[in-house]
Short mmCIF file of C-alpha atoms and ligand atoms in Angstrom, two decimals:
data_model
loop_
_atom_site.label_atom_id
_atom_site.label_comp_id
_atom_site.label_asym_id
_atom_site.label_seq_id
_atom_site.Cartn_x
_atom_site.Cartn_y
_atom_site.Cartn_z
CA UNK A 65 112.70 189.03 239.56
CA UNK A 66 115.34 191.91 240.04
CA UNK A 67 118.84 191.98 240.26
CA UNK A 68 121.12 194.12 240.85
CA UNK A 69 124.60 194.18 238.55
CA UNK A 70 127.47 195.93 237.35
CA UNK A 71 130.85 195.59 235.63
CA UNK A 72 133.80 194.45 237.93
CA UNK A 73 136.04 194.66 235.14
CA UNK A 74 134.63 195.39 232.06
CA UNK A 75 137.52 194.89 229.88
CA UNK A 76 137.61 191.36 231.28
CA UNK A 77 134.13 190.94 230.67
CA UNK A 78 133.50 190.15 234.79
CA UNK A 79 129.98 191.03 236.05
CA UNK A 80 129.13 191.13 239.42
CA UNK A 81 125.17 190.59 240.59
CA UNK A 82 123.14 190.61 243.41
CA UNK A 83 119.31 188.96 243.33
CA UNK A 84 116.83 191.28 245.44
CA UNK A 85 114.63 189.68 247.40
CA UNK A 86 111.71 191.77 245.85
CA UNK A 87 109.62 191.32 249.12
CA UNK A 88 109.28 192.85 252.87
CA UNK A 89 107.80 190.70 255.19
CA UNK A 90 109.36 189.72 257.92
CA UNK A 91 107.28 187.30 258.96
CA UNK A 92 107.32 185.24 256.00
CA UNK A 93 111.16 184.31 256.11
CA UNK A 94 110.65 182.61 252.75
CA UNK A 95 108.80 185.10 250.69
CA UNK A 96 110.44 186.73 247.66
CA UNK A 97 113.25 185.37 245.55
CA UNK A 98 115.95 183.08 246.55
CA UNK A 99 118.39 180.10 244.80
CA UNK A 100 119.66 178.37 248.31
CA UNK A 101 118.34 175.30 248.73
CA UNK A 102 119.93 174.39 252.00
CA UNK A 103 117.67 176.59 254.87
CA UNK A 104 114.74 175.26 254.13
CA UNK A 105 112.68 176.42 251.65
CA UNK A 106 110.61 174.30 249.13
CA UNK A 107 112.34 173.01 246.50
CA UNK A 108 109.82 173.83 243.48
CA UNK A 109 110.47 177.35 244.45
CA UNK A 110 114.00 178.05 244.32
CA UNK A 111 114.58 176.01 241.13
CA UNK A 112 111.81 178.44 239.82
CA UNK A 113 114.19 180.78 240.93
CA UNK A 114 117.31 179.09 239.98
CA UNK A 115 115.84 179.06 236.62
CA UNK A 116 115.01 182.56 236.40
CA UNK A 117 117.95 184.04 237.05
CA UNK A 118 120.01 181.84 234.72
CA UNK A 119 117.89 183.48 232.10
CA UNK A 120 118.52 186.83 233.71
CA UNK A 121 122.16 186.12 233.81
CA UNK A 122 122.45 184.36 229.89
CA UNK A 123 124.10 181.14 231.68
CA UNK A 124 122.84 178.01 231.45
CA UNK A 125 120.90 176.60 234.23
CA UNK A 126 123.26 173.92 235.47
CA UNK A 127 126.16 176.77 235.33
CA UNK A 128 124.59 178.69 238.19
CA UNK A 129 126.90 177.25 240.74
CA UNK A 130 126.51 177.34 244.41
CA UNK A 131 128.61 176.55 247.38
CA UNK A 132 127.04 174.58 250.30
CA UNK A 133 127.91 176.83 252.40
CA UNK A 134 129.31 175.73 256.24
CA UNK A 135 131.24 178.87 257.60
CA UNK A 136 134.33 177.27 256.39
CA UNK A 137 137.57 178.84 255.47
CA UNK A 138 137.70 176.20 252.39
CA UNK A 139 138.48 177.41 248.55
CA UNK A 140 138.33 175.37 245.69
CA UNK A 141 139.11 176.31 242.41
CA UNK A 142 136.79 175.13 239.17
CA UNK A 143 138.63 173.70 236.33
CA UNK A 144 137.35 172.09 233.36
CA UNK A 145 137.06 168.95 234.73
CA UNK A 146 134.33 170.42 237.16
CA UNK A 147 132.18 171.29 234.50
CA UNK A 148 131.98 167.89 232.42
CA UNK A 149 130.40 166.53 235.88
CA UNK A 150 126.55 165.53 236.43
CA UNK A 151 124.52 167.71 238.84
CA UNK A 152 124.97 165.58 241.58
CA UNK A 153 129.28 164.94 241.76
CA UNK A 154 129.43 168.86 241.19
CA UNK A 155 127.63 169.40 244.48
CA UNK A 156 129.86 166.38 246.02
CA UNK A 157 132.20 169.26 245.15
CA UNK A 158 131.06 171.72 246.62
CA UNK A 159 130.06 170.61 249.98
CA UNK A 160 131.35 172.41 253.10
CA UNK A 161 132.95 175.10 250.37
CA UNK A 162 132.91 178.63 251.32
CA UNK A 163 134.68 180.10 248.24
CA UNK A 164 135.29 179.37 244.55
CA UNK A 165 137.62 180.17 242.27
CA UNK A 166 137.23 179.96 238.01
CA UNK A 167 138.61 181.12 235.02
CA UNK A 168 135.42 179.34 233.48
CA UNK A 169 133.50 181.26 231.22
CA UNK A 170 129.95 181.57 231.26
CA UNK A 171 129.09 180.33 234.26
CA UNK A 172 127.49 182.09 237.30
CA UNK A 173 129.72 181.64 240.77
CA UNK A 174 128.17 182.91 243.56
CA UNK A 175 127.38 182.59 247.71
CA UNK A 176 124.46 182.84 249.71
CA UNK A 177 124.27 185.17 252.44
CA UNK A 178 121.59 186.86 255.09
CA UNK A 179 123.75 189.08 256.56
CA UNK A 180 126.94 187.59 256.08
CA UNK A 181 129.20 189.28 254.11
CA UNK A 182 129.53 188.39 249.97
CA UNK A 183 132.90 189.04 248.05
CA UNK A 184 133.75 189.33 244.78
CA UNK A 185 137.31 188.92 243.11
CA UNK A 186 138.34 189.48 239.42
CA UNK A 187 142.05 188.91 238.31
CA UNK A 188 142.20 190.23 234.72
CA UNK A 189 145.12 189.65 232.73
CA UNK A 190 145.30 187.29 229.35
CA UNK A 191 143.45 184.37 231.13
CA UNK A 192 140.98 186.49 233.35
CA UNK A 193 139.93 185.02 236.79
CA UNK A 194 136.83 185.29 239.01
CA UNK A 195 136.24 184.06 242.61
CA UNK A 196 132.88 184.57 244.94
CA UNK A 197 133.47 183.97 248.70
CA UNK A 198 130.94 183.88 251.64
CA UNK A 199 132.48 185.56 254.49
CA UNK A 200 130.71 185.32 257.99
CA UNK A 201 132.84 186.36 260.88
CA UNK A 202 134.44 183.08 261.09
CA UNK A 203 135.36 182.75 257.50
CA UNK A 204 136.90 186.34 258.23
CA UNK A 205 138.68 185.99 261.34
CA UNK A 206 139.99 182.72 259.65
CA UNK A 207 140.71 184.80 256.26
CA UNK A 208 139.18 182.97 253.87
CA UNK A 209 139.14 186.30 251.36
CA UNK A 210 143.00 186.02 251.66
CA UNK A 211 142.68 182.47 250.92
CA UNK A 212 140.66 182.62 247.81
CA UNK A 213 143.26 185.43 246.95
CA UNK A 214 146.51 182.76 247.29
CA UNK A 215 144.67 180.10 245.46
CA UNK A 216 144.28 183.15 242.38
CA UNK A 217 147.94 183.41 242.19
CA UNK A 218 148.62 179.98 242.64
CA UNK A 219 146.40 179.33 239.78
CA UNK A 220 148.29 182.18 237.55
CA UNK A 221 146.37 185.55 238.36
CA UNK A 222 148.48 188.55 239.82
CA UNK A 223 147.68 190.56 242.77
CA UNK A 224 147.83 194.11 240.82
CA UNK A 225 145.38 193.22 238.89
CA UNK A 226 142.32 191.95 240.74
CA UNK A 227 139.09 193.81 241.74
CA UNK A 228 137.02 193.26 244.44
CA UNK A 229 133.29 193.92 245.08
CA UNK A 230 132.41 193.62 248.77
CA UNK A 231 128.06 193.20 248.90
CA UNK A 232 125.35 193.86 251.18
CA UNK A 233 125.94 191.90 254.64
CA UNK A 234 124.81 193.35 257.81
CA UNK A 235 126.55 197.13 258.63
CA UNK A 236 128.22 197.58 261.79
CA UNK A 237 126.07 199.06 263.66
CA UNK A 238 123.65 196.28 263.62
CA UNK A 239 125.78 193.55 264.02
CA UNK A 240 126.43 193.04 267.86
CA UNK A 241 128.75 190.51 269.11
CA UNK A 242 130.17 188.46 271.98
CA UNK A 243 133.11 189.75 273.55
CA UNK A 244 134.55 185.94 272.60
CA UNK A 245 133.67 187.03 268.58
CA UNK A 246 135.52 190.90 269.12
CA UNK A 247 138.83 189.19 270.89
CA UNK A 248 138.99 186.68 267.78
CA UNK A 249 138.96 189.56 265.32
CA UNK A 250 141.90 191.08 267.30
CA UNK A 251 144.03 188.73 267.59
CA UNK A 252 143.15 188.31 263.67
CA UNK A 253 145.19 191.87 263.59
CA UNK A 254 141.15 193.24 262.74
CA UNK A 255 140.90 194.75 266.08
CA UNK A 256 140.70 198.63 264.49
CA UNK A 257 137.93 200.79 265.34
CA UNK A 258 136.26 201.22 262.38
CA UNK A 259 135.85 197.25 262.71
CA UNK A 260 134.96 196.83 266.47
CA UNK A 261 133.34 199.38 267.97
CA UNK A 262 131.35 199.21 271.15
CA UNK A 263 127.69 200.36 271.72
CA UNK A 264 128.04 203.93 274.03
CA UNK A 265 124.64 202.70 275.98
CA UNK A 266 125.11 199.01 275.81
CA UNK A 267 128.77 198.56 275.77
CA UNK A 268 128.15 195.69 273.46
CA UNK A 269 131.01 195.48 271.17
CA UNK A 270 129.99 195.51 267.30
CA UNK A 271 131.83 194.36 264.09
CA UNK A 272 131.65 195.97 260.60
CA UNK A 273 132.25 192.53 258.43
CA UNK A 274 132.81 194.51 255.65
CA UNK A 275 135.59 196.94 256.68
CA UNK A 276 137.21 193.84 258.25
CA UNK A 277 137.29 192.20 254.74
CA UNK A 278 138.32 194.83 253.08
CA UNK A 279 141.23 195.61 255.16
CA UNK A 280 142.16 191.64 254.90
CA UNK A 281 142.20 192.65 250.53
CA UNK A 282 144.13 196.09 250.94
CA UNK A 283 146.76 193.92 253.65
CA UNK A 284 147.28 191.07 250.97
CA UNK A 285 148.04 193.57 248.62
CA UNK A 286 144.95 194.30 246.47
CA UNK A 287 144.46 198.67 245.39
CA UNK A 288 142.15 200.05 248.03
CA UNK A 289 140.49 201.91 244.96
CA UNK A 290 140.23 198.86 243.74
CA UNK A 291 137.36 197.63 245.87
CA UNK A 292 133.98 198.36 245.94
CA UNK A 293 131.90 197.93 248.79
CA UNK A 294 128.27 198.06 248.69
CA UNK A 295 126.95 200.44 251.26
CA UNK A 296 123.39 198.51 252.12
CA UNK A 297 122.67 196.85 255.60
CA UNK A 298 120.82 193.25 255.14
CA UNK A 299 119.09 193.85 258.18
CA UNK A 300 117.78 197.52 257.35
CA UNK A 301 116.23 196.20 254.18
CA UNK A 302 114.52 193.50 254.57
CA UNK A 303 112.40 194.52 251.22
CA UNK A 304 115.96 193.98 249.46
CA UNK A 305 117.71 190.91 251.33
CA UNK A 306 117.62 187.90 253.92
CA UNK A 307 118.60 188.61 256.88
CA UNK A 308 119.04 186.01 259.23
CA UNK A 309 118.96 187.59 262.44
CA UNK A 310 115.61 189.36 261.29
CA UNK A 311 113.82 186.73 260.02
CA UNK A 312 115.64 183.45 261.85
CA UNK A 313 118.32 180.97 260.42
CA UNK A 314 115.52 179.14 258.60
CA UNK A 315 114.62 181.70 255.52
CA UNK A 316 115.26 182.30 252.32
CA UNK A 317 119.50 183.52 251.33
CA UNK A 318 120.22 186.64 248.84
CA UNK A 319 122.22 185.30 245.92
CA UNK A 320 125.40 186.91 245.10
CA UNK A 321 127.60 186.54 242.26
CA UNK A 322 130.08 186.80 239.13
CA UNK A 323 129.95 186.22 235.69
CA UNK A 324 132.73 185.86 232.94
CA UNK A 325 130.72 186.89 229.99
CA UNK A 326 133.27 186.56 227.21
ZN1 ZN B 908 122.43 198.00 259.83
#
């Protein structure tokens, strides 16, 4: 198993980390390493999984926490109370959740995505905060990065002093879209170019998820040099990540995440 990680803010102790799929067919949507146990793979292996990158990660198992996922725009944030809970009322807690916010140490937070776009937020500051959203291009048009943002500050964290990481999701290029899907991202106030574009041969008009959530961060008032994006395309690199329009809805998810570590 292989991930890939780095500090978001190392002073607050915030690591961010992506699990490679470690595999490259494409015709065996399930092959290599993935946690999501939603789309259909076999249970023994992605608690195999699950387990493995817990020890990885130095969390225990039952702190690698997943949403179950629905292209939502809905946050929640993780208090103590969350933790105390069995297995099965956390995931009562998590259902139809698309981003989640903690101040928990520890503990792993993190989305599954094939080609969907994965972000990252660290607030640092006395009582540092983390928060991993799954942003597909509803949750973007319907801002759920901005969301997970408000519930930061409504929680105590301050704008000037988060970090973003932005992960792998399909690049722009790739990603073609309905003409329905471009008009919702401008009247989002995402219509730029270097978010919709349109194909010179085709004409088919394209979105770059991760520009679009990026400029949602810098518009809320998070330091442009403040975010990191990652600059790999899930449907390029199939040896690397999922990616659902390669290999089908029903495969495996790449796992990515954040860590408060002390
Ligand atoms: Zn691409």
């Amino acid at each position: 198993m292989t991930i890939e990680r780095g500090w978001l803010d190392e002073e607050a102790g915030a690591e961010w980390f992506t699990l490679l799929r470690g595999a490259s067919s494409i015709d065996e949507p399930y092959l290599g390493d993935s946690v999501c146990g939603y789309t259909g793979d076999d249970v023994v292996h992605y608690m195999e999984c699950r387990k493995n990158l817990a020890l990885i990660l130095g969390v225990d198992v039952s702190d690698l926490i997943q949403t179950r996922q629905s292209h939502t725009s809905n946050v929640v944030f993780l208090d103590d109370s969350f933790f105390v809970k069995d297995v099965g009322s956390r995931c009562g807690c998590l259902q139809d959740v698309d981003g989640i916010v903690t101040c928990h140490r520890k503990v792993a937070i993190g989305v599954n995505t094939a080609d969907c776009v994965p972000v990252l937020l660290c607030a640092a500051g006395n009582v540092p905060m983390i928060a991993a959203i799954h942003a597909g291009w509803r949750g973007t048009v319907a801002g759920i990065v901005v969301k997970a943002v408000d519930c930061m500050v409504e929680h105590g964290a301050k704008i000037e002093e988060m970090t973003a990481y932005i992960g792998v999701s399909i690049c722009g290029k790739c990603y073609e879209v309905g003409d329905e899907v471009a008009d919702m991202f401008a009247k989002a106030g995402l219509g730029e170019s270097d978010v919709i574009s349109r194909n010179d041969v085709t004409g088919k008009a394209h979105v770059n998820l991760k520009e679009a959530n990026r400029k949602l961060l810098v518009k809320v008032g998070l330091d442009y040099h403040k975010i990191t994006v990652n600059g790999d395309c899930s449907f390029e690199s199939p040896d690397k990540y999922y990616s659902a329009r390669r290999m089908g809805v029903n495969s495996g998810r790449t796992f990515t995440g954040i860590v408060l570590h002390k």
